[in-house]
Coordinates of C-alpha atoms in Angstrom, one line a residue:
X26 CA 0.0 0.0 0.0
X27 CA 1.6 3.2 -0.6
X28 CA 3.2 5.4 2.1
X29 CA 4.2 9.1 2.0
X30 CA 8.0 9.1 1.4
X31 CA 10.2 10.9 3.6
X32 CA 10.4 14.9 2.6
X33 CA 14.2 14.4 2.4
X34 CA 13.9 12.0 -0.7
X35 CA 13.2 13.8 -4.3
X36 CA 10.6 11.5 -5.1
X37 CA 7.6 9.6 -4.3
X38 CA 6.5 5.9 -4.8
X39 CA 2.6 4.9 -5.3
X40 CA 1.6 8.3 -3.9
X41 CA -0.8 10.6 -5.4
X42 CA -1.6 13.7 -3.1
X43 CA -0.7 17.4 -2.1
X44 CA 2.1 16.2 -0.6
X45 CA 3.3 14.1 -3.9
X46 CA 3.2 17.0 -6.1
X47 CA 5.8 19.1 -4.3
X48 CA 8.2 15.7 -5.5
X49 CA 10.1 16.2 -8.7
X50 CA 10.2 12.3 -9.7
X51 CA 6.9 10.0 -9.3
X52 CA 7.0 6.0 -9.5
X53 CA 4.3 3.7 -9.5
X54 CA 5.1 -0.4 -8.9
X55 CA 1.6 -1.8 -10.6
X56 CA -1.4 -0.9 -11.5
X57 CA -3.9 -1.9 -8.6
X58 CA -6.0 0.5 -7.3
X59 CA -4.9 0.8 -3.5
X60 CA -1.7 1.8 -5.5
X61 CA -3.3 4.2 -8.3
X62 CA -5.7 6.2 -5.7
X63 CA -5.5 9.6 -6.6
X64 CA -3.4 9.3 -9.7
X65 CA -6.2 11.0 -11.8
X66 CA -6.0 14.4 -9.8
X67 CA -2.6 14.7 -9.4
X68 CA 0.1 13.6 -11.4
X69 CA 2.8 15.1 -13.3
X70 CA 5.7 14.6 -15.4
X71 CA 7.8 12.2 -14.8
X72 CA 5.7 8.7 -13.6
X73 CA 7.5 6.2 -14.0
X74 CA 6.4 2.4 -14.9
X75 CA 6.5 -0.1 -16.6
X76 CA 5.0 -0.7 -19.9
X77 CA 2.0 -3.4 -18.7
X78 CA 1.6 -1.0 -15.9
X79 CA 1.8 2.3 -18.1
X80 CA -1.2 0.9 -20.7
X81 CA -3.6 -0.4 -17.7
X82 CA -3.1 3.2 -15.8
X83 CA -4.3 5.3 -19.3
X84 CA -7.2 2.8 -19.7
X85 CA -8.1 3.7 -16.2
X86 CA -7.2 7.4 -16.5
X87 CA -8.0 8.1 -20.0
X88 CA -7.5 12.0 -19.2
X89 CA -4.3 11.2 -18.9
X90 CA -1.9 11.8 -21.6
X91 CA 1.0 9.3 -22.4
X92 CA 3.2 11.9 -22.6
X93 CA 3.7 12.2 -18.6
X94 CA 5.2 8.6 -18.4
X95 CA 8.8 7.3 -18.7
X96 CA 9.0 3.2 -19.3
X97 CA 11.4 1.4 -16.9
X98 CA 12.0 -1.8 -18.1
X99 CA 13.0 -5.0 -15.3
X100 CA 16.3 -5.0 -14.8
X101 CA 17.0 -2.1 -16.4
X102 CA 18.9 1.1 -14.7
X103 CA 18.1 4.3 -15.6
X104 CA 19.6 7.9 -14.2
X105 CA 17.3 10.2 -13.0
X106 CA 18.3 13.8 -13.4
X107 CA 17.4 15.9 -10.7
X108 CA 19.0 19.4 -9.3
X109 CA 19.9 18.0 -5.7
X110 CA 22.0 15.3 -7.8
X111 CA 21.4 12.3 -10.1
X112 CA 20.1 9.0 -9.1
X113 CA 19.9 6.1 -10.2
X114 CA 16.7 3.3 -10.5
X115 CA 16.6 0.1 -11.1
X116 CA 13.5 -2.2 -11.5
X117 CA 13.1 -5.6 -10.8
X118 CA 10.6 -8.3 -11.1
X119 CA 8.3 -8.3 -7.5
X120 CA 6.3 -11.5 -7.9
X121 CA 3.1 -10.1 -7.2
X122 CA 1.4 -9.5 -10.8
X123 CA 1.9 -8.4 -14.1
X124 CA 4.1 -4.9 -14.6
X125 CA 4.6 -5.2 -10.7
X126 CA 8.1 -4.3 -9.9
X127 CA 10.0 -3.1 -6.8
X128 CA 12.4 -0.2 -7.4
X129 CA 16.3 0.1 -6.6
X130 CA 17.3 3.6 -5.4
X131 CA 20.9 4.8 -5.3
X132 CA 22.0 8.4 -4.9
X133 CA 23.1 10.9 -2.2
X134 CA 20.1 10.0 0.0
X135 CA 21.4 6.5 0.2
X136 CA 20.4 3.2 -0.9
X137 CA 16.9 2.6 -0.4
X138 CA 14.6 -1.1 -2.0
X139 CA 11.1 -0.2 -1.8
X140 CA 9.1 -3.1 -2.9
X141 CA 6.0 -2.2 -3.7
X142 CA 3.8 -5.5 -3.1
X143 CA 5.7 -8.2 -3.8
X144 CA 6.1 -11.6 -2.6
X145 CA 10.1 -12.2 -1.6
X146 CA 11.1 -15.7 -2.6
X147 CA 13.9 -16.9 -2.8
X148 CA 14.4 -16.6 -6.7
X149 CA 12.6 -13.3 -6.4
X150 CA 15.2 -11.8 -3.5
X151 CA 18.3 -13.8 -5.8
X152 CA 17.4 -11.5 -8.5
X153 CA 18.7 -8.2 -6.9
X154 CA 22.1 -7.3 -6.7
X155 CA 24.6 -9.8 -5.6
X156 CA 26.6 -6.5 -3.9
X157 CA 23.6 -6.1 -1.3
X158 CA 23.5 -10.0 -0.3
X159 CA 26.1 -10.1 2.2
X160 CA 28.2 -13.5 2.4
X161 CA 30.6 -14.5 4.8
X162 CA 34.0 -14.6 2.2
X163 CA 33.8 -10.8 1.4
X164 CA 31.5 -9.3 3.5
X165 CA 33.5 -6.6 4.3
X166 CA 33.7 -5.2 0.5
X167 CA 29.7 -5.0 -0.2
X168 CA 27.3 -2.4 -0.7
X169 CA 24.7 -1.8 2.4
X170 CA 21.3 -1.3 1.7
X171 CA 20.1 1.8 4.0
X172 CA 16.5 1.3 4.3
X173 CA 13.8 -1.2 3.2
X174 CA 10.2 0.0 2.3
X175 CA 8.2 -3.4 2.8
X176 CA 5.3 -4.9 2.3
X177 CA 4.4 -6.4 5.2
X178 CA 0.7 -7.0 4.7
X179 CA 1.1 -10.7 6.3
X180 CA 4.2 -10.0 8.8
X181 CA 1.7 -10.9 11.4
X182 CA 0.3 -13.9 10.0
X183 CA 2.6 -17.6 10.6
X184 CA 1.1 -19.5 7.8
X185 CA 3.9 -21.0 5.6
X186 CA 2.0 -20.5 2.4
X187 CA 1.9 -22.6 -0.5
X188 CA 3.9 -22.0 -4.0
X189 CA 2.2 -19.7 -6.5
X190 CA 2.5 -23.0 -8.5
X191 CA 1.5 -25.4 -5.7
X192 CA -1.3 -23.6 -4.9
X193 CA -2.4 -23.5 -8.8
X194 CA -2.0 -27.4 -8.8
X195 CA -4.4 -27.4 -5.9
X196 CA -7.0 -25.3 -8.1
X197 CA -6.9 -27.9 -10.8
X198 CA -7.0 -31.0 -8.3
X199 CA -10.4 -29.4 -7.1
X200 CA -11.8 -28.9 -10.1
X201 CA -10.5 -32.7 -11.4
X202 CA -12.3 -33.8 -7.9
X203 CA -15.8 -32.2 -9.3
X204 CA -15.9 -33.5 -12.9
X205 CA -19.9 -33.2 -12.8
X206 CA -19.6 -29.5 -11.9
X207 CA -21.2 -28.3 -15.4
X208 CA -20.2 -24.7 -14.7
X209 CA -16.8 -23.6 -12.4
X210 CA -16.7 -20.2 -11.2
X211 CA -13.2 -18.7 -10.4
X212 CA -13.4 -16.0 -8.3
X213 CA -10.0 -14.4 -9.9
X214 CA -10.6 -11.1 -11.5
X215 CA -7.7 -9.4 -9.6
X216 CA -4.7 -8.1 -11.0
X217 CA -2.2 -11.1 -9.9
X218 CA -4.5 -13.9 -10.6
X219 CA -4.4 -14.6 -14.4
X220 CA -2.0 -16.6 -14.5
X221 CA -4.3 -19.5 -12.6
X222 CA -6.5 -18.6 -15.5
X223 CA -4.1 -19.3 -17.9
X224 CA -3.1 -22.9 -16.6
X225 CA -6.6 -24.0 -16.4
X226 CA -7.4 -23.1 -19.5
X227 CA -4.5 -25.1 -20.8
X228 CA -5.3 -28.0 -18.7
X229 CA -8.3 -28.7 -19.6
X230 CA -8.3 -27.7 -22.8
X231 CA -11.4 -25.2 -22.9
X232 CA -11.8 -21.2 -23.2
X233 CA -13.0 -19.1 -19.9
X234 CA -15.9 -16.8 -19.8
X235 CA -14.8 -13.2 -19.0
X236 CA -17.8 -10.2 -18.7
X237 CA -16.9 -7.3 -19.9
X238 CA -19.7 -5.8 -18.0
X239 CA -19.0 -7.7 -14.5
X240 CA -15.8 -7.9 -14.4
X241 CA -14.2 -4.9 -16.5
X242 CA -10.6 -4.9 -15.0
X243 CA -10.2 -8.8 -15.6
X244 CA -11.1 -8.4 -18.9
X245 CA -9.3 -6.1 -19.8
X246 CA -6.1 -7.6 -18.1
X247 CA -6.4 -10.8 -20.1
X248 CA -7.2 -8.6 -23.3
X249 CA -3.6 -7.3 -22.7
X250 CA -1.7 -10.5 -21.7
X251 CA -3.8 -13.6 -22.6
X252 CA -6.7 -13.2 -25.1
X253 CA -6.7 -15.9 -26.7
X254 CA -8.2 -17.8 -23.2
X255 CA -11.1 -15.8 -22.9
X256 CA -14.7 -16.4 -25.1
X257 CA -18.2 -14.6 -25.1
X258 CA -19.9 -17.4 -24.7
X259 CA -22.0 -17.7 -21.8
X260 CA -22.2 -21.4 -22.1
X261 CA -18.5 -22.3 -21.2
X262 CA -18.0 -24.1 -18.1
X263 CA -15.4 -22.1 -16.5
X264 CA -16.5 -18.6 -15.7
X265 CA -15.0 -15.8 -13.8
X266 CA -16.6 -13.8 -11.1
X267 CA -15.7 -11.0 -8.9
X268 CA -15.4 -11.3 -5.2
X269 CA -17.8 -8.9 -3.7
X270 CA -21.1 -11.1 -2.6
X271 CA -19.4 -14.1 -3.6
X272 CA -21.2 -16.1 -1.0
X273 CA -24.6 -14.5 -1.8
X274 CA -24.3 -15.4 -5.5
X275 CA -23.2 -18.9 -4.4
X276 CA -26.0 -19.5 -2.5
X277 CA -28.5 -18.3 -5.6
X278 CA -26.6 -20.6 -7.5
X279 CA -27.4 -23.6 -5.3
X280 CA -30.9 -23.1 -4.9
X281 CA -31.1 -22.6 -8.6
X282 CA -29.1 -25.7 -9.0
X283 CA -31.4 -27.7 -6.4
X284 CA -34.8 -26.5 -8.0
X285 CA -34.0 -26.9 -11.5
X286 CA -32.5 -31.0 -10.3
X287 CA -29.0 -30.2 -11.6
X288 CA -25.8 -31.0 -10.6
X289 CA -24.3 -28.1 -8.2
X290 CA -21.5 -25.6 -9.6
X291 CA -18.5 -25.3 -8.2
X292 CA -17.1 -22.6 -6.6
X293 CA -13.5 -21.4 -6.5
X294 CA -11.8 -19.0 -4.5
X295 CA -8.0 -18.7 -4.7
X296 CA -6.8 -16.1 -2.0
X297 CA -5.1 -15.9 1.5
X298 CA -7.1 -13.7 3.7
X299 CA -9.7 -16.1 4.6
X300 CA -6.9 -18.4 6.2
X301 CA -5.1 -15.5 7.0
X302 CA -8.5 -14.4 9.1
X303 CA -9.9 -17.7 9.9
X304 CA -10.2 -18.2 14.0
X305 CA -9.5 -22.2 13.5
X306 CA -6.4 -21.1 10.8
X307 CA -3.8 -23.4 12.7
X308 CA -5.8 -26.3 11.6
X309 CA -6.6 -25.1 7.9
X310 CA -4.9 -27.6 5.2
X311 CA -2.8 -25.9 3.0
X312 CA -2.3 -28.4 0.6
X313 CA -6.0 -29.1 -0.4
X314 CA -8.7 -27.0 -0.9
X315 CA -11.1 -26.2 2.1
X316 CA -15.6 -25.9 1.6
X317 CA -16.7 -23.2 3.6
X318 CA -19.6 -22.9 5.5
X319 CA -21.2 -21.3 2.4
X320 CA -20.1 -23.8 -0.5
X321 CA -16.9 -22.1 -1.5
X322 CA -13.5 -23.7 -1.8
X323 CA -11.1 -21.8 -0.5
X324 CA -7.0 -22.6 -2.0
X325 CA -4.3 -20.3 -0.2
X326 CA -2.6 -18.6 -3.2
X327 CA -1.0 -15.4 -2.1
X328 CA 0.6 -12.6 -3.9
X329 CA 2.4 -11.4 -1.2
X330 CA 5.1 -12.7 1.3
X331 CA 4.8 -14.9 4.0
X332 CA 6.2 -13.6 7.7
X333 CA 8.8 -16.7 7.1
X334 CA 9.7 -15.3 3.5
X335 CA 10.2 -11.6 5.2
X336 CA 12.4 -13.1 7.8
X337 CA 14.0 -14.9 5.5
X338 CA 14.4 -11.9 3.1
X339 CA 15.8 -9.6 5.3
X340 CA 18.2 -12.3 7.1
X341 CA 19.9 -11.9 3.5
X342 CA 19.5 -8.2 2.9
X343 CA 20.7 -6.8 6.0
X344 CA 19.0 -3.6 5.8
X345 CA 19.9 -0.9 8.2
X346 CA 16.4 0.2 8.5
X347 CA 12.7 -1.1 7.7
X348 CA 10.0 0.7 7.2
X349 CA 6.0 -1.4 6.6
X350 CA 4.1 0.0 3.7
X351 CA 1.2 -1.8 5.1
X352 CA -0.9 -0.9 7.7
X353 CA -1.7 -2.1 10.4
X354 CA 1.0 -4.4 10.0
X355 CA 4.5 -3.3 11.5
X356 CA 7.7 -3.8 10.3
X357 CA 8.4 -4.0 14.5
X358 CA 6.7 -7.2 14.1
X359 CA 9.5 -9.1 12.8
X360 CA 12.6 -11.0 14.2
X361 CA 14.8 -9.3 12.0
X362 CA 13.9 -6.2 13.0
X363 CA 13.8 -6.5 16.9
X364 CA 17.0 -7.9 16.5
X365 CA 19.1 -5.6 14.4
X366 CA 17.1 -2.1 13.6
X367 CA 17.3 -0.7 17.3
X368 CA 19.4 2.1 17.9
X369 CA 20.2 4.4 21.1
X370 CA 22.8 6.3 19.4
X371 CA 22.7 7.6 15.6
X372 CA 25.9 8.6 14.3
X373 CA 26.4 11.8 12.8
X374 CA 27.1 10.5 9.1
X375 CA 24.1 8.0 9.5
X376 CA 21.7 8.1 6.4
X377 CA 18.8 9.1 8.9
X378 CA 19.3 12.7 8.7
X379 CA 19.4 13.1 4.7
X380 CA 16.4 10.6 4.5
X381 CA 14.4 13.5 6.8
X382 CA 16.1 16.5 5.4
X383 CA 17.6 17.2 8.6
X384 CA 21.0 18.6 9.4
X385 CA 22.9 15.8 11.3
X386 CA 25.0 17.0 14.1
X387 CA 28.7 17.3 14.6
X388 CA 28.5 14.5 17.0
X389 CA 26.5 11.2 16.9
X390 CA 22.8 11.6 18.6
X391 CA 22.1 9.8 21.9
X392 CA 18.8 8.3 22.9
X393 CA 18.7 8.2 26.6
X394 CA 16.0 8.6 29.2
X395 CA 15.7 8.6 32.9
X396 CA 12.4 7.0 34.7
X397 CA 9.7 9.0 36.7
X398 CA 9.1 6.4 39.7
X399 CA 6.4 4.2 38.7
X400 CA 4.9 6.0 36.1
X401 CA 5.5 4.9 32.4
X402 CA 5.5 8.3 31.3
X403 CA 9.3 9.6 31.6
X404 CA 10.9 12.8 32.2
X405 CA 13.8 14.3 30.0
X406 CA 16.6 15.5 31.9
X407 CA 18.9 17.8 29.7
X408 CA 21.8 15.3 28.9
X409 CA 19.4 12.5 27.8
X410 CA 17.8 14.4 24.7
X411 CA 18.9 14.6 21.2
X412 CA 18.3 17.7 19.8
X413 CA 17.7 17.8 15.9
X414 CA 17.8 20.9 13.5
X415 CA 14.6 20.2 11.5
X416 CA 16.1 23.6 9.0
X417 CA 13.8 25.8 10.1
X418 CA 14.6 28.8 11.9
X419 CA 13.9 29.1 16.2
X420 CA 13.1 25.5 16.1
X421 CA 14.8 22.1 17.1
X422 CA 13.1 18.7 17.6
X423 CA 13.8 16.7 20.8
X424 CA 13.2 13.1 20.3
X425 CA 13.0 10.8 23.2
X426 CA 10.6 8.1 23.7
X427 CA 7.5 7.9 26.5
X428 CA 8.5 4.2 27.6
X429 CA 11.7 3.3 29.4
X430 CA 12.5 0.6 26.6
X431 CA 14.6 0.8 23.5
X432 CA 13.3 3.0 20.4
X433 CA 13.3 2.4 17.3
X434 CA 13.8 4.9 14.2
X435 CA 11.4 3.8 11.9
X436 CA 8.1 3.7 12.4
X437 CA 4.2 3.1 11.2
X438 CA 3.4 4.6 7.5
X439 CA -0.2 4.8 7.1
X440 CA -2.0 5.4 4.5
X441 CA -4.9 8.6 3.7
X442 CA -3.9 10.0 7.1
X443 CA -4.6 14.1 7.0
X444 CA -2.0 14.0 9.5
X445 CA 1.1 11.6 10.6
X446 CA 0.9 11.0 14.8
X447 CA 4.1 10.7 16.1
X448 CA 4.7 10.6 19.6
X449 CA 7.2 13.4 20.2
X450 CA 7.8 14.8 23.2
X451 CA 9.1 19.0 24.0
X452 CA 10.6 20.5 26.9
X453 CA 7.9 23.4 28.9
X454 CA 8.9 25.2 32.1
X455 CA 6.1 24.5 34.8
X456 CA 4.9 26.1 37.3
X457 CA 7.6 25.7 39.7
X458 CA 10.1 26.2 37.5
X459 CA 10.9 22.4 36.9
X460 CA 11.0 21.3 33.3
X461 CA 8.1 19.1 31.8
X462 CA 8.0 16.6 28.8
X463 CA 5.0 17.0 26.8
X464 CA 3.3 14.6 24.5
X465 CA 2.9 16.5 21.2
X466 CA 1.9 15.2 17.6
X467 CA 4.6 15.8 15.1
X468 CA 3.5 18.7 12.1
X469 CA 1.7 17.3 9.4
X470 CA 4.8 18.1 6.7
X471 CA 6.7 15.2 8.2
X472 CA 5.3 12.8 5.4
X473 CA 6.7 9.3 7.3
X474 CA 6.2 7.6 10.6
X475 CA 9.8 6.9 11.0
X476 CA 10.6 8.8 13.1
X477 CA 8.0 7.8 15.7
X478 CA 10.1 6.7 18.1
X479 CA 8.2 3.1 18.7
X480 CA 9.1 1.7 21.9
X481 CA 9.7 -1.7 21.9
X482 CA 7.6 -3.7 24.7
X483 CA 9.3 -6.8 26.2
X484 CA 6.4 -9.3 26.8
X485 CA 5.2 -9.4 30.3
X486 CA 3.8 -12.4 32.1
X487 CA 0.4 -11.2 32.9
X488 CA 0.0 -10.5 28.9
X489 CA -1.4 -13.7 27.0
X490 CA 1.5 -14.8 24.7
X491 CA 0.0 -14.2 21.4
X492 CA -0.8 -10.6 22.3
X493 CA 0.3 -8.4 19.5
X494 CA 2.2 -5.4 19.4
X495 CA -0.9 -2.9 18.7
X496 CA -2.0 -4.3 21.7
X497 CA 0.5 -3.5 23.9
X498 CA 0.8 -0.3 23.2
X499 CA -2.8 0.5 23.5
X500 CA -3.0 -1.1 27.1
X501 CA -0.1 1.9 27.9
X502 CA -2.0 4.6 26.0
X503 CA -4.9 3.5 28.5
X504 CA -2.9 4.4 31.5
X505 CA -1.7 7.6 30.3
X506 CA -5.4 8.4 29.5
X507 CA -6.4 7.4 32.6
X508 CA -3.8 9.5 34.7
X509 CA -4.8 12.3 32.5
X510 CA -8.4 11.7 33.3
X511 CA -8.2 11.4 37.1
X512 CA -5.6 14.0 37.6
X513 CA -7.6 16.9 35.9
X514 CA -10.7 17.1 37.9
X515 CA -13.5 20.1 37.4
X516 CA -15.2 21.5 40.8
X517 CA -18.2 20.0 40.7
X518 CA -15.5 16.1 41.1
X519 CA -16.7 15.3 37.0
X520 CA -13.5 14.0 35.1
X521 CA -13.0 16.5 32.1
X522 CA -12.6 15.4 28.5
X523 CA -9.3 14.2 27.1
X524 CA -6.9 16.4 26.0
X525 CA -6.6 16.5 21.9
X526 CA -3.8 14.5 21.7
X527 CA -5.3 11.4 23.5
X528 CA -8.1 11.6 21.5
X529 CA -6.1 11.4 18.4
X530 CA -4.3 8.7 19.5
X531 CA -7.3 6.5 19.6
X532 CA -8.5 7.4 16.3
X533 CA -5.5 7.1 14.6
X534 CA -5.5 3.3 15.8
X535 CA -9.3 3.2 14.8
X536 CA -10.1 3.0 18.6
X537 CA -13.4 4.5 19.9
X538 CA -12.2 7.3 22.3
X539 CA -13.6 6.4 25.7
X540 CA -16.1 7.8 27.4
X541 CA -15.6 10.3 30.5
X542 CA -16.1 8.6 34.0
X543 CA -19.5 10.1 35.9
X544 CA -18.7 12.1 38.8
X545 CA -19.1 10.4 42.5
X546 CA -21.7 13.5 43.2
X547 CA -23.9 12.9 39.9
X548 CA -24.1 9.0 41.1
X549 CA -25.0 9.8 44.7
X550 CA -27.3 12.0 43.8
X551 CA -29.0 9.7 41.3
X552 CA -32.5 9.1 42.4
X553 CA -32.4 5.7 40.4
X554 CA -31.0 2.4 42.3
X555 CA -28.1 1.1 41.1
X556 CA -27.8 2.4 37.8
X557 CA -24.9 4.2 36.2
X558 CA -25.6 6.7 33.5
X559 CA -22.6 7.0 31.2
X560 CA -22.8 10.3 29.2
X561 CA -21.5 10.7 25.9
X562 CA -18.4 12.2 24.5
X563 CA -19.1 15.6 23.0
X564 CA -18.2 15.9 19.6
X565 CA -15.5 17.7 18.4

């Protein structure tokens, strides 16, 4: 899913908003629509794609004029001229569907693999550079890959999936298990999925029924790469039908089936989120297909990497730093990244600071922090900050993290967010003369959650084990609302509303803000027995 990129890099990736335009160089990886949002309204010269991809955005866009796009072929390098200093991309295949690439990034800003959606197998990851795949004999002599934009859209999910090719063996091992099936309906009319089309209709030898009118995208994918699969007539037995009300239509089907005293259709769905979402998903067969509740036979064919193939991945890599384009998914979620993208102390040469446009410091930055008793909230004393230029005038950033754990420098990236929340905290004098940490939200210019400063939360024995991350963090955003809550009391003993902050908080982990405690004098004086009135959040 696409991200903001940082406001230090010259260019965006699979980004189309106000932000975007101030970029000089766009880049889009494929041509689905989570990845095209926006496109139509604001684009400009250069986008950069590749030729599948280029064709199926002007369909889409047909305001658009051919003129603003610049082919990238896979595997080819290409110099991007740009006033700050040329750069060079590179594009390589990302396993996820046709014209889908991930992009290769060197220049002044540092080395930086953003891959799109992509699915990181082992021939896929074997396919980049040999300099950034470290090995033992001449590790020393290699090139470093600064940061890692990833799609992480199943990090959290410990299903070893299937083989794009096992998993379309399993498609035609269903269908061979239902040879009185008159009609088969595939439920693969996304971007990614032709190529199951492909091998059944080479199988078994017949032609697939493609609507124009039901499915347009699918048909006019396969119009582009495959045509000679597809018929108009009705009457075939394999048919393709789109997702949405899949188990409705099924249902019809049956009845239909039933009344008229034919022989049931079969039903077809090759995707991973229903084992990814399934509650029983431990016990799911990976190897066969599964009948749903509804009729439908599920196969788990995924487009995108496994949490084992991400570990895996970035074992090899090495990345410095990892960044999720995938919400609410976190790159903090994986091994790799516990383990080796934690730092207290950023050096002063460190690619951070150009990634942010920041000035980095004569000396290296430390990330330190004193405790506050029992509280989880932490005061700063004045040797335990580091204290940023951000380039503008009278200002400077101090970054240090609410929880006494390690932080990490990368962060959430969220997508159609008016506003980024990072936690951030800023030095006021009190009352008696003491100085006071603050929780403030970072300035909406700062286009990437990487510098969030996410603490990282040991797992502690009261938690269940499987709790995730998210989680975590929420129970501690709890107690901070709560102290706030009880510590700001209004005369008549009624807990006043959360500050804005708090509230934000919540809604930017699409959390319903709590409601305000009653007051011990509104429940005493409550005429009713035993009942206790709650009243509503005002609106903002």
């Amino acid at each position: 899913m696409p991200i903001e990129m940082p406001k230090g890099l010259p260019f965006s990736v699979d980004t189309w908003s106000p932000a975007s335009d101030e970029k000089r160089h766009h880049f889009l990886t494929h041509a689905h629509w989570d990845h095209m949002a926006g496109l139509g309204a604001h684009f400009s010269y250069p986008v950069y794609a590749t030729h599948l991809t280029k064709s199926l955005v002007l369909h889409y866009f047909p305001q658009l004029d051919e003129s603003v796009f610049v082919e990238i072929e896979i595997g080819k390098t290409i110099i991007a001229k740009d006033p700050e200093g040329d750069f060079k991309v590179t594009a390589y295949d990302a396993n996820h569907c046709p014209g889908a690439v991930m992009f290769l990034f060197e220049g002044t800003f540092g080395n930086i693999l953003h891959t799109g959606d992509c699915r990181l197998t082992k021939d896929t990851v074997k396919n980049l550079p040999t300099k950034y795949i470290p090995n033992k004999k001449d590790f020393e002599n290699i090139a470093h890959l600064d940061y890692v934009f990833l799609d992480c859209t199943f990090g959290r999910c410990s299903l070893e999936f299937p083989t794009k090719n096992a998993a379309i063996k399993q498609v035609k091992n269903c269908i061979k298990m239902h040879p009185n099936a008159q009609v088969v309906y595939l439920s693969c009319d996304l971007l990614g999925q032709e190529e199951i089309l492909i091998e059944i209709s080479e199988e078994f030898q017949s032609s697939i029924y493609v609507d124009q009118l039901s499915v347009p995208d699918c048909f006019q994918v396969i119009s582009h790469i495959a045509p000679e699969i597809m018929t108009n007539d009705s009457s075939a037995r394999f048919h393709v039908i789109g997702f949405p009300k899949l188990n409705e239509r099924a249902a019809r089907k049956f009845s239909e089936a039933r009344n008229n005293n034919e022989q049931e259709p079969l039903f077809i769905r090759p995707s991973t989120y229903w084992y990814a979402s399934h509650e029983d998903a431990e016990n799911l067969s990976l190897t066969d297909a599964e009948r749903d509740e509804f009729g439908v036979w599920h196969i788990c064919y995924s487009m995108h990497s496994s949490r084992h193939e991400l570990e895996w991945a970035l074992r090899h890599l090495k990345p410095k730093w990892v960044v999720s384009t995938t919400p609410p998914c976190l790159a903090m979620d994986l091994a790799y990244v516990k383990k080796h993208c934690f730092k207290t102390r950023v050096e002063a040469d460190d690619p951070i600071w150009k990634l942010f446009n920041l000035s980095s410091p004569e000396k290296c930055a430390t990330i330190d922090w004193a405790s506050n008793g029992n509280s989880e909230v932490v005061e700063c004393t004045n040797a335990s900050k580091s204290i940023v230029e951000d380039g503008k005038p009278d200002r400077k950033r101090k970054i240090c993290s609410p929880l006494k754990q390690e932080v990490t420098l990368f962060g959430r990236a969220r997508l159609g967010l008016e506003e980024t929340q990072l936690w951030e905290k800023e030095e006021e004098e009190g009352e008696n003369g003491k100085k006071e940490c603050n929780v403030l939200t970072m300035e909406k210019d700062l286009e990437v959650e990487i510098v969030s400063v996410e603490p990282f939360i040991e797992q502690p024995r009261s938690l269940p084990v499987n709790i995730s991350l998210k989680d975590k963090e929420l129970q501690v955003d709890h107690e901070k609302m709560e102290m706030t809550l009880n510590g700001n009391k209004n005369r008549g003993g009624r807990s006043i509303d959360m500050n804005e902050s708090l509230k934000k908080l919540y809604r930017s982990r699409n959390v319903p803000v709590p409601r305000p405690l009653p007051s011990l004098v509104e429940l005493m004086s409550s005429t009713k027995r035993v009942r206790l009135v709650l009243d509503p959040v005002k609106e903002e």
